[in-house]
Coordinates of C-alpha atoms in Angstrom, one line a residue:
Chain A
M23 CA -24.2 2.3 8.4
D24 CA -25.3 -0.6 10.5
R25 CA -22.0 -2.4 10.7
R26 CA -18.3 -2.3 9.9
I27 CA -16.7 -4.8 7.6
Y28 CA -13.0 -5.1 8.1
L29 CA -11.1 -6.6 5.1
D30 CA -7.7 -5.0 5.8
H31 CA -6.1 -7.8 7.9
S32 CA -2.7 -7.4 6.1
A33 CA -2.5 -4.0 7.7
T34 CA -3.4 -5.2 11.2
T35 CA -5.8 -7.5 12.9
P36 CA -8.0 -7.2 16.1
V37 CA -6.5 -9.0 19.1
A38 CA -8.3 -12.3 19.6
P39 CA -10.3 -12.5 22.8
E40 CA -8.3 -15.6 24.0
V41 CA -5.1 -13.6 23.4
L42 CA -6.3 -10.6 25.4
E43 CA -7.3 -12.9 28.2
A44 CA -3.9 -14.6 28.2
M45 CA -2.1 -11.3 28.3
T46 CA -4.2 -9.4 30.9
P47 CA -2.6 -11.0 34.1
Y48 CA 0.8 -10.0 32.9
H49 CA -0.1 -6.3 32.8
R50 CA -1.5 -6.2 36.3
H51 CA -0.8 -8.9 38.9
Q52 CA 2.0 -10.8 37.2
F53 CA 3.9 -7.7 36.2
G54 CA 7.4 -8.9 37.2
N55 CA 10.7 -8.3 35.3
A56 CA 12.0 -11.6 34.0
S57 CA 15.5 -10.7 35.1
S58 CA 14.4 -10.3 38.8
L59 CA 15.3 -13.1 41.3
H60 CA 12.1 -12.9 43.4
E61 CA 8.8 -14.7 42.8
P62 CA 7.1 -12.1 40.5
G63 CA 10.3 -12.1 38.5
R64 CA 10.4 -15.9 38.3
K65 CA 6.8 -15.9 37.1
A66 CA 7.6 -13.5 34.4
R67 CA 10.6 -15.6 33.4
R68 CA 8.5 -18.7 33.3
A69 CA 5.9 -16.9 31.0
L70 CA 8.8 -15.8 28.8
D71 CA 10.3 -19.3 28.5
E72 CA 6.9 -20.9 27.9
G73 CA 6.1 -18.3 25.2
R74 CA 9.4 -18.9 23.5
G75 CA 9.1 -22.6 23.7
S76 CA 5.5 -22.6 22.4
I77 CA 6.4 -20.6 19.3
A78 CA 9.6 -22.6 18.7
E79 CA 7.6 -25.8 18.9
R80 CA 5.1 -24.6 16.2
L81 CA 8.0 -23.5 14.0
A82 CA 9.8 -26.8 14.7
T83 CA 12.9 -24.9 15.7
E84 CA 15.1 -24.7 18.8
P85 CA 13.7 -22.2 21.5
E86 CA 17.2 -20.5 21.7
G87 CA 16.7 -19.4 18.1
I88 CA 13.8 -17.1 18.9
V89 CA 14.7 -13.5 19.5
F90 CA 11.8 -11.4 20.6
T91 CA 11.7 -7.8 19.2
S92 CA 9.4 -4.8 19.1
G93 CA 8.0 -6.0 15.8
A94 CA 8.9 -7.2 12.3
T95 CA 10.5 -3.9 11.3
E96 CA 13.1 -4.4 14.1
A97 CA 13.4 -8.1 13.2
N98 CA 14.2 -7.3 9.6
N99 CA 16.7 -4.6 10.6
L100 CA 18.3 -7.0 13.0
A101 CA 18.5 -9.8 10.4
L102 CA 20.0 -7.6 7.7
I103 CA 22.2 -5.2 9.6
G104 CA 23.1 -7.8 12.3
T105 CA 24.4 -10.4 9.8
A106 CA 26.0 -7.7 7.6
F107 CA 27.9 -6.3 10.5
A108 CA 28.9 -9.7 11.7
S109 CA 30.3 -10.7 8.4
S110 CA 33.8 -9.2 7.8
E111 CA 34.6 -10.8 4.4
R112 CA 31.3 -11.1 2.6
R113 CA 29.7 -7.7 1.9
H114 CA 27.1 -8.5 -0.7
I115 CA 23.4 -8.9 -0.2
V116 CA 20.7 -10.2 -2.6
T117 CA 17.1 -9.2 -2.2
T118 CA 14.1 -8.5 -4.4
T119 CA 12.3 -5.4 -5.7
I120 CA 9.0 -6.4 -4.0
E121 CA 10.2 -6.6 -0.4
H122 CA 8.5 -4.5 2.3
H123 CA 10.1 -1.2 3.0
A124 CA 11.4 -2.5 6.3
V125 CA 13.7 -4.7 4.2
L126 CA 14.2 -2.4 1.2
H127 CA 15.0 0.8 3.2
T128 CA 17.3 -1.2 5.5
V129 CA 19.4 -2.6 2.6
R130 CA 19.5 0.8 1.0
W131 CA 21.0 2.1 4.2
L132 CA 23.5 -0.7 4.2
E133 CA 24.5 0.3 0.6
Q134 CA 25.3 3.8 2.1
Q135 CA 27.5 2.0 4.6
G136 CA 29.5 0.4 1.8
Y137 CA 27.7 -2.9 1.3
A138 CA 26.7 -4.0 -2.1
V139 CA 23.1 -5.0 -2.8
S140 CA 21.6 -6.8 -5.8
Y141 CA 17.9 -6.5 -6.4
V142 CA 16.1 -9.3 -8.3
D143 CA 12.9 -8.5 -10.2
P144 CA 10.0 -10.9 -9.9
D145 CA 7.9 -12.0 -13.0
S146 CA 4.5 -10.4 -13.7
S147 CA 2.8 -12.6 -11.1
G148 CA 5.2 -11.4 -8.4
K149 CA 7.1 -14.7 -8.4
V150 CA 10.9 -14.7 -7.9
D151 CA 12.8 -17.2 -10.1
P152 CA 15.4 -19.0 -8.0
E153 CA 17.6 -19.0 -11.2
A154 CA 17.5 -15.2 -11.2
V155 CA 18.6 -15.3 -7.6
R156 CA 21.4 -17.8 -8.4
E157 CA 22.6 -15.4 -11.2
A158 CA 22.7 -12.5 -8.7
L159 CA 24.9 -14.4 -6.2
R160 CA 28.6 -13.5 -6.0
D161 CA 31.6 -15.0 -4.2
D162 CA 31.2 -12.4 -1.5
T163 CA 27.4 -12.8 -1.0
A164 CA 26.6 -13.0 2.7
L165 CA 22.8 -13.1 2.7
V166 CA 19.8 -13.5 0.5
S167 CA 16.6 -11.9 1.8
V168 CA 13.3 -12.9 0.1
M169 CA 9.9 -12.5 1.7
A170 CA 7.7 -15.6 2.2
G171 CA 4.5 -14.0 0.9
N172 CA 4.0 -10.5 -0.5
N173 CA 2.1 -8.1 1.6
E174 CA 0.4 -6.4 -1.3
V175 CA -0.4 -9.1 -3.9
G176 CA 0.1 -12.2 -1.8
T177 CA 2.4 -14.1 -4.1
T178 CA 4.4 -16.7 -2.3
Q179 CA 8.0 -17.5 -3.0
P180 CA 9.9 -20.8 -3.6
L181 CA 11.8 -20.6 -0.2
A182 CA 12.8 -24.3 -0.2
E183 CA 14.5 -23.9 -3.5
L184 CA 16.1 -20.6 -2.5
G185 CA 17.3 -22.1 0.8
A186 CA 18.8 -25.1 -1.0
L187 CA 20.8 -23.0 -3.4
C188 CA 21.9 -20.6 -0.6
R189 CA 23.1 -23.5 1.5
E190 CA 25.1 -25.0 -1.4
R191 CA 27.1 -21.7 -1.4
G192 CA 27.3 -21.2 2.3
I193 CA 25.0 -18.1 2.0
L194 CA 22.4 -17.3 4.7
L195 CA 18.7 -17.1 3.7
H196 CA 16.5 -14.6 5.5
S197 CA 12.8 -14.4 5.0
D198 CA 10.4 -11.7 6.0
A199 CA 7.4 -13.9 6.9
V200 CA 5.1 -11.2 8.3
Q201 CA 2.2 -12.2 6.2
A202 CA 2.9 -15.9 5.8
F203 CA 3.7 -16.8 9.5
G204 CA 0.9 -18.9 10.9
K205 CA -0.9 -19.0 7.6
V206 CA 1.1 -21.3 5.3
D207 CA 3.8 -23.9 5.9
L208 CA 7.4 -22.6 5.9
P209 CA 10.4 -24.7 5.0
M210 CA 12.2 -23.9 8.3
D211 CA 14.9 -26.4 7.7
R212 CA 16.1 -24.3 4.7
I213 CA 15.7 -20.9 6.4
D214 CA 18.4 -19.3 8.5
L215 CA 16.6 -16.2 9.6
L216 CA 12.9 -15.4 9.7
S217 CA 10.9 -12.3 10.7
A218 CA 7.4 -12.4 12.1
S219 CA 5.0 -10.0 13.8
A220 CA 2.2 -10.7 16.4
H221 CA -0.3 -8.1 15.2
K222 CA -0.9 -9.7 11.8
L223 CA -2.3 -12.8 13.4
H224 CA -4.7 -11.4 16.0
G225 CA -1.9 -10.8 18.5
P226 CA -0.9 -7.4 20.1
K227 CA 1.0 -4.6 18.3
G228 CA 4.6 -3.9 19.4
V229 CA 5.9 -7.5 19.5
G230 CA 7.6 -9.6 16.9
L231 CA 10.4 -12.1 16.5
L232 CA 13.5 -12.9 14.6
Y233 CA 14.3 -16.6 14.3
V234 CA 18.0 -17.1 14.1
R235 CA 19.4 -20.5 13.2
K236 CA 22.0 -21.8 15.7
G237 CA 25.5 -20.8 14.6
V238 CA 24.5 -17.7 12.7
D239 CA 26.5 -14.7 13.8
L240 CA 24.5 -11.6 14.6
T241 CA 25.7 -8.2 15.8
P242 CA 23.1 -6.7 18.0
L243 CA 21.4 -3.4 17.2
L244 CA 20.4 -2.7 20.8
H245 CA 23.0 -2.9 23.5
G246 CA 22.2 -3.0 27.2
G247 CA 21.4 -5.7 29.7
G248 CA 22.1 -8.6 27.4
H249 CA 18.6 -9.9 27.1
E250 CA 17.6 -12.4 24.4
G251 CA 20.9 -14.2 24.5
G252 CA 22.7 -10.9 24.1
R253 CA 21.1 -10.3 20.7
R254 CA 18.5 -7.8 21.7
S255 CA 18.7 -5.9 25.0
G256 CA 15.7 -4.4 26.7
T257 CA 13.3 -5.6 29.4
E258 CA 11.2 -8.3 27.7
N259 CA 7.6 -7.4 26.8
I260 CA 6.1 -10.2 28.8
P261 CA 2.4 -9.4 28.1
G262 CA 3.2 -8.9 24.4
I263 CA 5.2 -12.2 24.2
V264 CA 2.5 -14.1 26.0
G265 CA -0.1 -12.7 23.6
F266 CA 2.1 -13.5 20.6
A267 CA 2.6 -17.1 21.8
K268 CA -1.2 -17.5 22.3
A269 CA -1.9 -15.9 18.9
T270 CA 0.6 -18.2 17.3
E271 CA -0.8 -21.3 19.0
I272 CA -4.3 -20.4 17.7
A273 CA -3.1 -19.5 14.2
F274 CA -1.3 -22.9 13.9
A275 CA -4.2 -24.8 15.3
E276 CA -6.7 -23.2 13.0
R277 CA -4.6 -22.4 9.9
H278 CA -5.8 -25.3 7.7
E279 CA -9.4 -24.5 8.4
H280 CA -8.9 -20.8 7.7
A281 CA -6.8 -21.4 4.6
E282 CA -9.5 -23.5 3.1
R283 CA -12.2 -20.9 3.9
W284 CA -10.1 -17.9 2.7
T285 CA -9.2 -19.7 -0.5
G286 CA -12.9 -20.2 -1.1
F287 CA -13.5 -16.5 -0.4
R288 CA -10.6 -15.5 -2.6
N289 CA -11.9 -17.5 -5.5
R290 CA -15.3 -16.0 -5.0
L291 CA -13.7 -12.5 -5.0
I292 CA -11.8 -13.2 -8.2
K293 CA -14.9 -14.4 -9.9
G294 CA -17.0 -11.5 -8.6
V295 CA -14.4 -8.8 -9.5
E296 CA -13.6 -10.3 -12.9
S297 CA -17.3 -9.9 -13.8
I298 CA -16.8 -6.1 -13.6
P299 CA -15.4 -4.8 -16.9
G300 CA -11.9 -3.3 -17.0
T301 CA -10.5 -5.2 -14.0
R302 CA -7.5 -7.4 -13.4
L303 CA -6.1 -9.7 -10.7
N304 CA -2.7 -8.6 -9.5
G305 CA -0.3 -11.3 -8.3
H306 CA -0.3 -15.0 -8.8
R307 CA -3.7 -16.7 -9.2
T308 CA -2.8 -19.8 -7.2
D309 CA 0.7 -19.6 -5.6
C310 CA -0.4 -17.0 -3.1
L311 CA -1.2 -16.4 0.5
P312 CA -4.8 -17.5 1.0
H313 CA -6.0 -14.3 2.7
I314 CA -4.9 -11.7 0.3
A315 CA -6.4 -10.7 -3.1
N316 CA -5.3 -7.6 -5.1
F317 CA -7.1 -6.1 -8.1
S318 CA -6.8 -3.1 -10.4
F319 CA -9.6 -1.2 -11.9
Q320 CA -9.4 0.8 -15.1
A321 CA -10.3 4.5 -14.9
V322 CA -10.6 4.3 -11.1
E323 CA -8.2 5.7 -8.6
G324 CA -7.5 3.6 -5.5
E325 CA -7.8 6.2 -2.8
S326 CA -11.2 7.3 -4.0
L327 CA -12.3 3.6 -4.2
V328 CA -11.1 3.0 -0.6
L329 CA -13.0 6.0 0.6
K330 CA -16.2 5.1 -1.4
L331 CA -16.2 1.7 0.2
D332 CA -15.4 3.2 3.6
E333 CA -18.7 5.2 3.2
E334 CA -20.4 1.8 2.9
G335 CA -18.7 0.6 6.1
I336 CA -16.1 -1.5 4.3
A337 CA -12.4 -1.2 5.2
V338 CA -9.9 -2.2 2.5
S339 CA -6.6 -0.7 1.2
T340 CA -4.8 0.5 -2.0
G341 CA -1.3 0.8 -3.4
S342 CA -2.2 4.1 -5.2
A343 CA 0.2 7.0 -5.1
C344 CA -2.4 9.3 -3.6
S345 CA -2.5 7.1 -0.6
S346 CA 1.2 7.2 0.1
P347 CA 3.1 10.1 1.7
E348 CA 5.6 10.2 -1.1
L349 CA 2.9 10.2 -3.8
E350 CA 4.5 7.3 -5.5
P351 CA 2.5 4.3 -6.6
S352 CA 3.2 0.9 -4.9
H353 CA 6.8 -0.3 -5.7
V354 CA 5.4 -3.8 -5.8
L355 CA 2.8 -3.1 -8.5
V356 CA 5.4 -1.2 -10.5
A357 CA 7.9 -4.1 -10.2
I358 CA 5.4 -6.6 -11.5
G359 CA 4.7 -4.4 -14.5
I360 CA 1.1 -3.3 -13.9
P361 CA 0.2 -1.0 -16.8
P362 CA 0.8 2.6 -15.7
A363 CA -2.8 3.5 -16.4
M364 CA -3.9 0.8 -13.8
V365 CA -1.2 1.1 -11.2
H366 CA -3.2 3.8 -9.3
G367 CA -6.4 1.8 -9.4
S368 CA -5.4 -1.1 -7.1
L369 CA -7.4 -2.5 -4.2
R370 CA -6.2 -5.0 -1.6
I371 CA -8.6 -7.2 0.2
S372 CA -7.2 -9.1 3.1
M373 CA -9.1 -11.5 5.3
G374 CA -8.8 -12.6 8.9
R375 CA -10.0 -15.2 11.4
E376 CA -13.5 -13.7 11.7
T377 CA -14.1 -12.9 8.1
A378 CA -17.4 -14.3 7.0
A379 CA -19.0 -15.2 3.7
D380 CA -21.6 -12.5 4.1
E381 CA -18.9 -9.9 4.4
I382 CA -17.4 -11.0 1.1
E383 CA -20.8 -10.8 -0.5
A384 CA -21.4 -7.3 1.0
L385 CA -18.1 -6.2 -0.6
L386 CA -19.0 -7.7 -3.9
D387 CA -22.3 -5.9 -3.7
A388 CA -20.8 -2.5 -2.9
L389 CA -17.8 -2.7 -5.2
P390 CA -19.4 -2.5 -8.6
R391 CA -21.5 0.5 -7.4
A392 CA -18.4 2.3 -6.1
V393 CA -16.4 1.5 -9.3
E394 CA -19.3 2.7 -11.4
A395 CA -19.7 5.9 -9.4
L396 CA -16.0 6.8 -9.8
R397 CA -16.0 5.9 -13.4
A398 CA -18.8 8.3 -13.9
Y399 CA -16.6 11.1 -12.5
S400 CA -13.7 10.1 -14.8
P401 CA -12.9 11.4 -18.3
F402 CA -11.9 7.9 -19.3
R403 CA -14.2 5.3 -20.6
V404 CA -13.5 1.6 -19.9
G405 CA -12.5 -0.2 -23.0
E406 CA -10.8 2.7 -24.6
T407 CA -7.4 1.3 -25.3
D408 CA -5.4 4.4 -24.6
V409 CA -6.6 6.0 -21.3
H410 CA -3.7 8.3 -20.6
Chain B
M5 CA -7.0 13.6 7.2
Y6 CA -9.6 15.4 5.0
T7 CA -11.9 18.2 6.1
D8 CA -15.7 17.7 6.2
Q9 CA -16.0 20.0 3.2
V10 CA -13.6 17.8 1.2
M11 CA -15.6 14.7 2.1
D12 CA -18.9 16.5 1.3
H13 CA -17.7 17.4 -2.2
F14 CA -16.3 13.9 -2.7
R15 CA -19.6 12.3 -1.7
N16 CA -21.8 14.8 -3.4
P17 CA -19.8 16.3 -6.3
R18 CA -21.3 19.4 -7.8
N19 CA -21.4 20.0 -11.6
M20 CA -20.0 16.6 -12.4
G21 CA -20.0 15.2 -15.9
R22 CA -19.5 16.4 -19.5
L23 CA -21.5 19.5 -20.6
E24 CA -23.5 18.8 -23.8
D25 CA -22.9 22.2 -25.3
Y26 CA -19.6 23.3 -23.8
T27 CA -17.6 26.2 -25.4
A28 CA -14.2 25.1 -24.3
V29 CA -12.4 22.4 -22.3
G30 CA -9.2 22.5 -20.2
K31 CA -7.3 19.2 -19.7
V32 CA -4.6 18.8 -17.1
G33 CA -2.8 16.0 -15.3
Q34 CA -1.6 12.6 -16.3
V35 CA -2.9 9.1 -15.4
V36 CA 0.6 8.1 -14.5
C37 CA 0.4 10.5 -11.5
G38 CA -3.0 9.3 -10.6
D39 CA -4.8 12.6 -11.3
V40 CA -6.5 13.8 -14.5
M41 CA -8.9 16.7 -14.7
W42 CA -11.0 18.0 -17.6
V43 CA -13.0 21.2 -17.0
Y44 CA -15.7 22.1 -19.5
I45 CA -17.0 25.7 -19.6
K46 CA -19.9 27.3 -21.5
V47 CA -19.3 31.0 -22.1
D48 CA -22.2 33.4 -22.8
E49 CA -22.7 37.1 -22.7
D50 CA -24.7 38.5 -19.9
D51 CA -27.2 41.4 -20.2
Q52 CA -24.3 43.9 -19.8
G53 CA -22.4 42.3 -22.7
R54 CA -19.8 40.7 -20.4
E55 CA -18.6 37.2 -21.1
V56 CA -19.6 34.9 -18.2
I57 CA -19.1 31.3 -17.4
S58 CA -22.8 30.4 -17.6
D59 CA -22.2 26.7 -17.0
I60 CA -19.3 24.6 -16.0
S61 CA -18.7 20.9 -15.4
W62 CA -15.8 18.5 -15.0
E63 CA -14.6 15.0 -15.3
T64 CA -11.9 13.8 -13.0
Y65 CA -9.9 10.7 -12.5
G66 CA -8.1 10.9 -9.1
C67 CA -8.2 10.8 -5.4
A68 CA -10.9 12.3 -3.1
A69 CA -9.0 15.6 -3.0
A70 CA -8.8 15.7 -6.8
I71 CA -12.6 15.1 -7.0
A72 CA -13.4 17.6 -4.3
T73 CA -11.2 20.4 -5.8
S74 CA -12.8 19.8 -9.2
S75 CA -16.2 20.2 -7.6
M76 CA -15.1 23.3 -5.6
V77 CA -13.5 25.1 -8.6
S78 CA -16.7 24.5 -10.6
E79 CA -18.8 26.1 -7.8
I80 CA -16.5 29.1 -7.5
A81 CA -16.3 29.7 -11.2
K82 CA -19.9 29.2 -12.1
G83 CA -21.6 32.6 -13.0
K84 CA -18.3 34.5 -12.8
T85 CA -17.2 36.8 -15.7
L86 CA -14.1 35.5 -17.5
E87 CA -12.2 38.4 -16.1
E88 CA -13.1 37.3 -12.6
A89 CA -12.6 33.6 -13.3
I90 CA -9.0 34.2 -14.5
D91 CA -8.2 35.4 -11.0
I92 CA -9.3 32.2 -9.3
T93 CA -6.3 30.5 -7.8
N94 CA -5.4 27.2 -6.1
K95 CA -5.6 29.1 -2.8
D96 CA -9.3 30.0 -3.4
V97 CA -10.0 26.3 -4.1
A98 CA -8.1 25.0 -1.0
E99 CA -9.7 27.6 1.2
G100 CA -13.2 26.8 -0.1
L101 CA -12.6 23.3 1.1
G102 CA -11.4 24.4 4.5
G103 CA -7.8 23.4 3.6
L104 CA -6.1 20.3 2.2
P105 CA -3.4 18.1 3.6
P106 CA 0.0 19.4 2.5
V107 CA 0.6 16.4 0.1
K108 CA -2.7 17.1 -1.6
M109 CA -2.2 20.8 -2.3
H110 CA -1.2 19.9 -5.8
C111 CA -4.8 18.8 -6.4
S112 CA -6.0 22.4 -5.8
A113 CA -3.3 23.6 -8.2
L114 CA -4.5 21.1 -10.8
A115 CA -8.2 22.3 -10.4
A116 CA -7.2 26.0 -10.9
D117 CA -5.0 25.0 -13.8
A118 CA -7.8 23.1 -15.5
L119 CA -10.1 26.1 -15.3
N120 CA -7.3 28.3 -16.5
E121 CA -6.7 26.0 -19.5
A122 CA -10.4 26.0 -20.4
I123 CA -10.4 29.9 -20.4
Y124 CA -7.2 29.9 -22.4
S125 CA -8.6 27.6 -24.9
Y126 CA -11.7 29.7 -25.3
L127 CA -9.8 32.9 -25.8
S128 CA -7.3 31.4 -28.3
D129 CA -10.0 29.6 -30.3
N130 CA -11.7 32.9 -30.7
G131 CA -8.5 34.7 -31.7
R132 CA -8.5 36.9 -28.7
D133 CA -5.7 38.6 -26.7
I134 CA -4.4 36.4 -23.9
P135 CA -3.8 38.2 -20.7
D136 CA -0.1 37.8 -19.5
V137 CA -1.1 36.0 -16.3
L138 CA -3.1 33.4 -18.3
E139 CA -0.3 33.0 -20.9
K140 CA 2.3 32.4 -18.2
R141 CA 0.2 29.8 -16.4
H142 CA -0.6 28.1 -19.7
Q143 CA 3.2 27.8 -20.5
R144 CA 3.9 26.3 -17.1
V145 CA 1.0 23.8 -17.5
T146 CA 2.2 22.9 -21.0
K147 CA 5.7 22.2 -19.8
Q148 CA 4.4 20.1 -16.9
M149 CA 2.2 18.1 -19.3
E150 CA 5.2 17.5 -21.6
A151 CA 7.3 16.2 -18.7
L152 CA 4.5 13.9 -17.6
E153 CA 4.0 12.6 -21.1
K154 CA 7.7 11.7 -21.2
R155 CA 7.5 10.0 -17.8
Y156 CA 4.4 8.1 -19.0
Q157 CA 6.2 6.9 -22.2
S158 CA 9.3 5.8 -20.2
L159 CA 7.1 3.9 -17.8
L160 CA 5.3 2.2 -20.7
E161 CA 8.7 1.1 -22.1
G162 CA 9.9 0.0 -18.7
G163 CA 6.7 -1.8 -18.1
A164 CA 6.8 -3.6 -21.4
S165 CA 10.3 -4.9 -20.8
S166 CA 9.7 -6.2 -17.4
S167 CA 6.5 -8.2 -18.1

């Protein structure tokens, strides 16, 4: 194969050259500990403050609200466990059935600790109805956690409405914005806690953040030197934070341009894939993140499809059971009611800063061939109504 | 995660498709689990009067391991006498592929089961005695298929109510 086409940016992204360049000095010459009094320490502190300030400015929030973490998994854990432990009276949490495992497994753990959790189902497009969330609220609800945009099917959620109804009741709203941060506008004035990760937007792995609105009580998970305003101890990852800030700066500067381009590619993908018989688009057709498109193919298993495309140098992903260590199909696709016969045949295509039109065309060229080859292996024929 | 042999059989599957003139077919797996295998056999007598699998093919819906194990079981069974073919186990299939990841071992079991079911079907269609080992495996496979069918039906009902 002459080149690699990477269309799995929702998994992770390559570090942008500008980001790497910004980070490099902080690995080598400006290696100081931001807690040290001397010059190298002060330089590290300055870089930390600037990074925090830069991200806060783009989010239009106060810099003190940004807590840097090791990534979004930690940010989600801190948001959920931190607010639950800080709340003595209210011991109920509302979330959705399509959250990332970093949220779902954390609230399940909280259930084991005696907290109550309600799970709201989305509709068949992956959309969460604010009315359904309202109905799930109780007098002792402390927190509502709803992701900004789904990592598998891309559907975006009505955070402004959810924030308004939470605020009416004095309930906190947390949003896992890993896929949405730097890609779409977020109603920060309605959100109390927000998780984000650097490596999804061409930043480095191992750094993320939790935005915490002023006045929100949070019990720390990590105890130690009292870093990050006492909310997350541990020597700050200065190169990572500098890289995260640079990646955020670029993402916010370029996001309208990318969103327009990705939306064009997404529409092209939908048109191209829908011309293959026995396919369906998963997720919402228009209320979605611009860079994610998810499809299901009848009589095709997702892992096989990913490996067939990999042979042609194209990297994409699937929510099929065979691709997961638990051999369970994607909980997101199950929750939005994808027919059982198609739930294993899903394909996620996710775009990044460098995704080009010819890469989309190359995928659309390879995809029908791969689907046809796998369908030839299968005992099922497309169009047969009952394929089980 | 997969051995070179698995990838080779996935890329260049042997004996793939539906035999025109098959004698019997074994069907295992369930779409709800993401794996379905149908193995077709053609049984003929050789010059010594023994029944042999003179031809074999398969159709499989599933992951790369499912396709590779289908391909491998067909290679192992082709030309074997029925007596020999009954003894083919999931271990033979997995070993033929240089091993499988632990979570994919069930694919090798499925391939051996599909062959087993085809032989079972051939013998019972012809009113022949079923060896104990074959009967036991057939009962296990039948039970598994019933459980999967139930799961499929419950998912269909669950899916209908949530959409």
